[in-house]
Amino acid sequence: MEPGYYAIIPASVRYDKELQPNAKLLYGEITALAQREGFCWAGNDYFAELYDVSTETISRWISALKKAGYIEVELYKKEGNKRKIAIDKKVKTYCEKSQDLLTKKSIPIDENVKSNKESITINNTSKRTALDFLKENAFSLYEIFEMRFKKQISDYNKFCELFNCKFDEEDLEYTVKKIDNRLTRFAINYCENERKGQGGNQQQIMQPVVQQYQKTRF
């Protein structure tokens, strides 16, 4: 099961005070899986492994989304209780329009690239950081990331600065997929270090990189 490279969380879901933050994140994951058909077949085991929670927790989130009317759930008993999760039709239309808009802004992928699933590439300028690029071209992904990690990071602004420096230091291409994947891995490692009491050490290690990065920026 391969999700799309971006998710959609409409305002009605984002600002629903009855929903837990992680249920909103799960909704975004469902829209990513359901971009093509408007529905997906993912089971609780899949989501539980993805978010490192129990299947019972996933079941509660699914039930909350269903109760709020954001998704429709059908069980096929003859097929071993196979479950079909469908997103709201308005969201499906919005996903399709957003995908068209992003495609129009993107540079065509080189014909020699083997995979046609490479993320959007847009010319980068020295004034724009990796996180700026992600927010401009896949804001829903950035929102999902913030919901998942922001509260876990003691100094979020410092974290963002460190990530931008690290991404540029590695000389990676500015694409939505590469930035999102690298950002998630970086945040997991960063939070783990903070939990171990090494947050300060990590900043000290990265400080020379930050200083060099600031000197080279326009």
Short mmCIF file of C-alpha atoms in Angstrom, two decimals:
data_model
loop_
_atom_site.label_atom_id
_atom_site.label_comp_id
_atom_site.label_asym_id
_atom_site.label_seq_id
_atom_site.Cartn_x
_atom_site.Cartn_y
_atom_site.Cartn_z
CA MET A 1 0.00 0.00 0.00
CA GLU A 2 1.65 3.21 -1.16
CA PRO A 3 0.21 6.56 -0.04
CA GLY A 4 0.38 9.76 -2.06
CA TYR A 5 3.15 12.19 -1.24
CA TYR A 6 0.85 14.73 0.40
CA ALA A 7 -2.26 14.74 2.58
CA ILE A 8 -5.25 17.02 2.92
CA ILE A 9 -6.73 18.08 6.27
CA PRO A 10 -9.55 20.61 5.66
CA ALA A 11 -10.32 23.35 8.17
CA SER A 12 -13.44 21.56 9.39
CA VAL A 13 -11.25 18.69 10.58
CA ARG A 14 -8.27 20.77 11.75
CA TYR A 15 -10.37 22.94 14.05
CA ASP A 16 -12.79 20.29 15.31
CA LYS A 17 -12.36 20.49 19.09
CA GLU A 18 -14.04 17.12 19.57
CA LEU A 19 -11.28 15.29 17.72
CA GLN A 20 -7.94 14.32 19.21
CA PRO A 21 -4.90 15.74 17.36
CA ASN A 22 -3.77 12.27 16.32
CA ALA A 23 -7.20 11.47 14.90
CA LYS A 24 -6.77 14.51 12.65
CA LEU A 25 -3.36 13.22 11.66
CA LEU A 26 -4.90 9.85 10.84
CA TYR A 27 -7.49 11.59 8.68
CA GLY A 28 -4.65 13.19 6.71
CA GLU A 29 -3.09 9.76 6.23
CA ILE A 30 -6.39 8.40 4.93
CA THR A 31 -6.65 11.20 2.36
CA ALA A 32 -3.11 10.40 1.21
CA LEU A 33 -4.06 6.75 0.72
CA ALA A 34 -7.36 7.62 -0.92
CA GLN A 35 -6.17 10.22 -3.43
CA ARG A 36 -6.73 8.06 -6.50
CA GLU A 37 -10.03 6.31 -5.78
CA GLY A 38 -11.51 8.34 -2.94
CA PHE A 39 -11.20 5.38 -0.57
CA CYS A 40 -8.66 2.94 0.85
CA TRP A 41 -8.55 -0.56 2.35
CA ALA A 42 -5.98 0.02 5.10
CA GLY A 43 -6.56 -1.97 8.28
CA ASN A 44 -5.93 -1.05 11.90
CA ASP A 45 -2.70 -3.07 11.89
CA TYR A 46 -1.29 -0.90 9.10
CA PHE A 47 -2.08 2.37 10.87
CA ALA A 48 -0.97 1.04 14.26
CA GLU A 49 2.45 0.14 12.92
CA LEU A 50 2.70 3.46 11.10
CA TYR A 51 2.01 5.56 14.22
CA ASP A 52 3.39 3.15 16.81
CA VAL A 53 0.13 2.82 18.75
CA SER A 54 -2.23 -0.06 19.52
CA THR A 55 -4.92 -1.26 17.12
CA GLU A 56 -7.49 -0.33 19.80
CA THR A 57 -6.29 3.29 19.67
CA ILE A 58 -6.60 3.33 15.88
CA SER A 59 -10.11 1.88 16.20
CA ARG A 60 -11.10 4.75 18.51
CA TRP A 61 -9.73 7.35 16.10
CA ILE A 62 -11.55 5.75 13.16
CA SER A 63 -14.79 5.66 15.15
CA ALA A 64 -14.42 9.33 16.09
CA LEU A 65 -13.85 10.34 12.46
CA LYS A 66 -16.83 8.27 11.37
CA LYS A 67 -19.07 9.69 14.09
CA ALA A 68 -18.12 13.23 13.04
CA GLY A 69 -19.05 12.43 9.45
CA TYR A 70 -15.59 12.92 7.98
CA ILE A 71 -15.26 9.35 6.68
CA GLU A 72 -17.52 6.48 5.69
CA VAL A 73 -16.68 2.94 6.75
CA GLU A 74 -17.99 -0.24 5.13
CA LEU A 75 -17.27 -3.80 6.27
CA TYR A 76 -17.34 -6.70 3.82
CA LYS A 77 -18.05 -9.75 5.98
CA LYS A 78 -17.92 -12.16 3.05
CA GLU A 79 -14.33 -11.06 2.45
CA GLY A 80 -13.17 -11.61 6.01
CA ASN A 81 -14.43 -8.28 7.40
CA LYS A 82 -12.35 -6.36 4.87
CA ARG A 83 -12.83 -2.65 5.56
CA LYS A 84 -13.30 0.16 3.08
CA ILE A 85 -12.71 3.73 4.29
CA ALA A 86 -14.02 6.51 2.04
CA ILE A 87 -13.32 10.22 2.46
CA ASP A 88 -15.83 12.99 2.02
CA LYS A 89 -16.50 13.78 -1.65
CA LYS A 90 -15.66 17.46 -1.17
CA VAL A 91 -12.25 16.53 0.21
CA LYS A 92 -11.64 14.15 -2.71
CA THR A 93 -12.38 16.98 -5.16
CA TYR A 94 -10.07 19.31 -3.23
CA CYS A 95 -7.30 16.70 -3.32
CA GLU A 96 -7.63 16.40 -7.08
CA LYS A 97 -7.56 20.18 -7.60
CA SER A 98 -4.55 20.55 -5.30
CA GLN A 99 -2.70 17.83 -7.19
CA ASP A 100 -3.40 19.59 -10.50
CA LEU A 101 -2.18 22.90 -9.08
CA LEU A 102 1.04 21.39 -7.75
CA THR A 103 1.63 19.63 -11.06
CA LYS A 104 1.28 22.89 -12.99
CA LYS A 105 3.87 24.54 -10.75
CA SER A 106 6.35 21.72 -11.06
CA ILE A 107 9.18 21.17 -13.50
CA PRO A 108 8.66 18.07 -15.69
CA ILE A 109 10.58 15.03 -14.47
CA ASP A 110 13.52 13.94 -16.60
CA GLU A 111 12.49 11.18 -18.99
CA ASN A 112 15.47 9.15 -17.87
CA VAL A 113 14.19 8.95 -14.31
CA LYS A 114 12.92 5.43 -13.80
CA SER A 115 10.17 6.19 -11.29
CA ASN A 116 7.29 8.44 -12.34
CA LYS A 117 6.41 8.94 -8.69
CA GLU A 118 9.21 11.39 -7.95
CA SER A 119 7.97 14.38 -5.97
CA ILE A 120 7.53 17.89 -7.30
CA THR A 121 10.70 19.80 -8.07
CA ILE A 122 10.71 23.58 -8.20
CA ASN A 123 13.72 25.79 -8.75
CA ASN A 124 15.32 26.66 -5.44
CA THR A 125 16.80 30.05 -4.60
CA SER A 126 19.39 30.79 -1.96
CA LYS A 127 16.90 32.94 -0.03
CA ARG A 128 14.41 30.13 0.49
CA THR A 129 14.97 27.36 3.02
CA ALA A 130 13.88 23.74 2.79
CA LEU A 131 11.03 24.36 5.24
CA ASP A 132 9.93 27.42 3.28
CA PHE A 133 9.77 25.25 0.19
CA LEU A 134 7.71 22.59 1.99
CA LYS A 135 5.24 25.15 3.38
CA GLU A 136 4.80 26.78 -0.02
CA ASN A 137 4.26 23.59 -1.99
CA ALA A 138 2.72 21.11 0.46
CA PHE A 139 1.37 23.08 3.41
CA SER A 140 -0.87 20.23 4.56
CA LEU A 141 2.20 18.01 4.95
CA TYR A 142 3.88 20.70 7.02
CA GLU A 143 0.79 21.02 9.22
CA ILE A 144 0.74 17.27 9.77
CA PHE A 145 4.41 17.37 10.75
CA GLU A 146 3.79 20.20 13.24
CA MET A 147 0.85 18.36 14.83
CA ARG A 148 3.03 15.30 15.28
CA PHE A 149 6.27 16.86 16.51
CA LYS A 150 6.02 20.52 17.53
CA LYS A 151 4.92 19.91 21.11
CA GLN A 152 7.71 17.37 21.58
CA ILE A 153 10.46 19.87 20.69
CA SER A 154 11.55 22.30 23.42
CA ASP A 155 12.86 25.02 21.07
CA TYR A 156 11.02 24.66 17.78
CA ASN A 157 12.59 27.70 16.10
CA LYS A 158 16.06 26.37 16.88
CA PHE A 159 15.04 22.98 15.55
CA CYS A 160 13.88 24.54 12.26
CA GLU A 161 17.15 26.42 11.88
CA LEU A 162 19.16 23.27 12.53
CA PHE A 163 17.12 21.27 10.05
CA ASN A 164 17.51 23.86 7.28
CA CYS A 165 21.26 23.90 7.88
CA LYS A 166 21.50 20.12 7.90
CA PHE A 167 19.44 19.74 4.74
CA ASP A 168 21.58 22.24 2.83
CA GLU A 169 24.77 20.76 4.25
CA GLU A 170 23.76 17.40 2.75
CA ASP A 171 23.20 19.18 -0.59
CA LEU A 172 19.85 17.48 -1.17
CA GLU A 173 17.49 18.40 -3.98
CA TYR A 174 14.53 20.59 -3.01
CA THR A 175 11.55 18.29 -3.58
CA VAL A 176 8.48 17.82 -1.42
CA LYS A 177 9.16 14.12 -0.95
CA LYS A 178 12.83 14.47 -0.02
CA ILE A 179 12.25 17.36 2.39
CA ASP A 180 9.30 15.67 4.09
CA ASN A 181 11.11 12.34 4.50
CA ARG A 182 14.31 13.95 5.77
CA LEU A 183 12.36 16.26 8.11
CA THR A 184 10.56 13.33 9.73
CA ARG A 185 13.77 11.35 10.26
CA PHE A 186 15.54 14.43 11.62
CA ALA A 187 12.69 15.16 14.05
CA ILE A 188 12.57 11.58 15.35
CA ASN A 189 16.32 11.63 16.05
CA TYR A 190 16.15 15.13 17.53
CA CYS A 191 13.30 14.23 19.91
CA GLU A 192 15.07 11.04 20.94
CA ASN A 193 18.21 13.02 21.77
CA GLU A 194 16.20 15.53 23.79
CA ARG A 195 14.55 12.73 25.74
CA LYS A 196 18.02 11.40 26.54
CA GLY A 197 19.07 14.84 27.74
CA GLN A 198 21.35 15.47 24.77
CA GLY A 199 19.45 18.33 23.18
CA GLY A 200 22.04 20.85 24.25
CA ASN A 201 24.88 18.69 22.98
CA GLN A 202 23.17 18.34 19.62
CA GLN A 203 22.91 22.12 19.27
CA GLN A 204 26.59 22.51 20.17
CA ILE A 205 27.54 19.96 17.53
CA MET A 206 25.46 21.73 14.91
CA GLN A 207 26.56 25.27 15.84
CA PRO A 208 29.53 25.40 13.40
CA VAL A 209 27.20 24.28 10.64
CA VAL A 210 24.72 27.03 11.53
CA GLN A 211 27.43 29.69 11.53
CA GLN A 212 28.77 28.55 8.16
CA TYR A 213 25.26 28.43 6.72
CA GLN A 214 24.51 31.99 7.90
CA LYS A 215 27.72 33.27 6.29
CA THR A 216 26.89 31.75 2.91
CA ARG A 217 23.27 32.87 2.72
CA PHE A 218 22.43 36.08 0.92
#
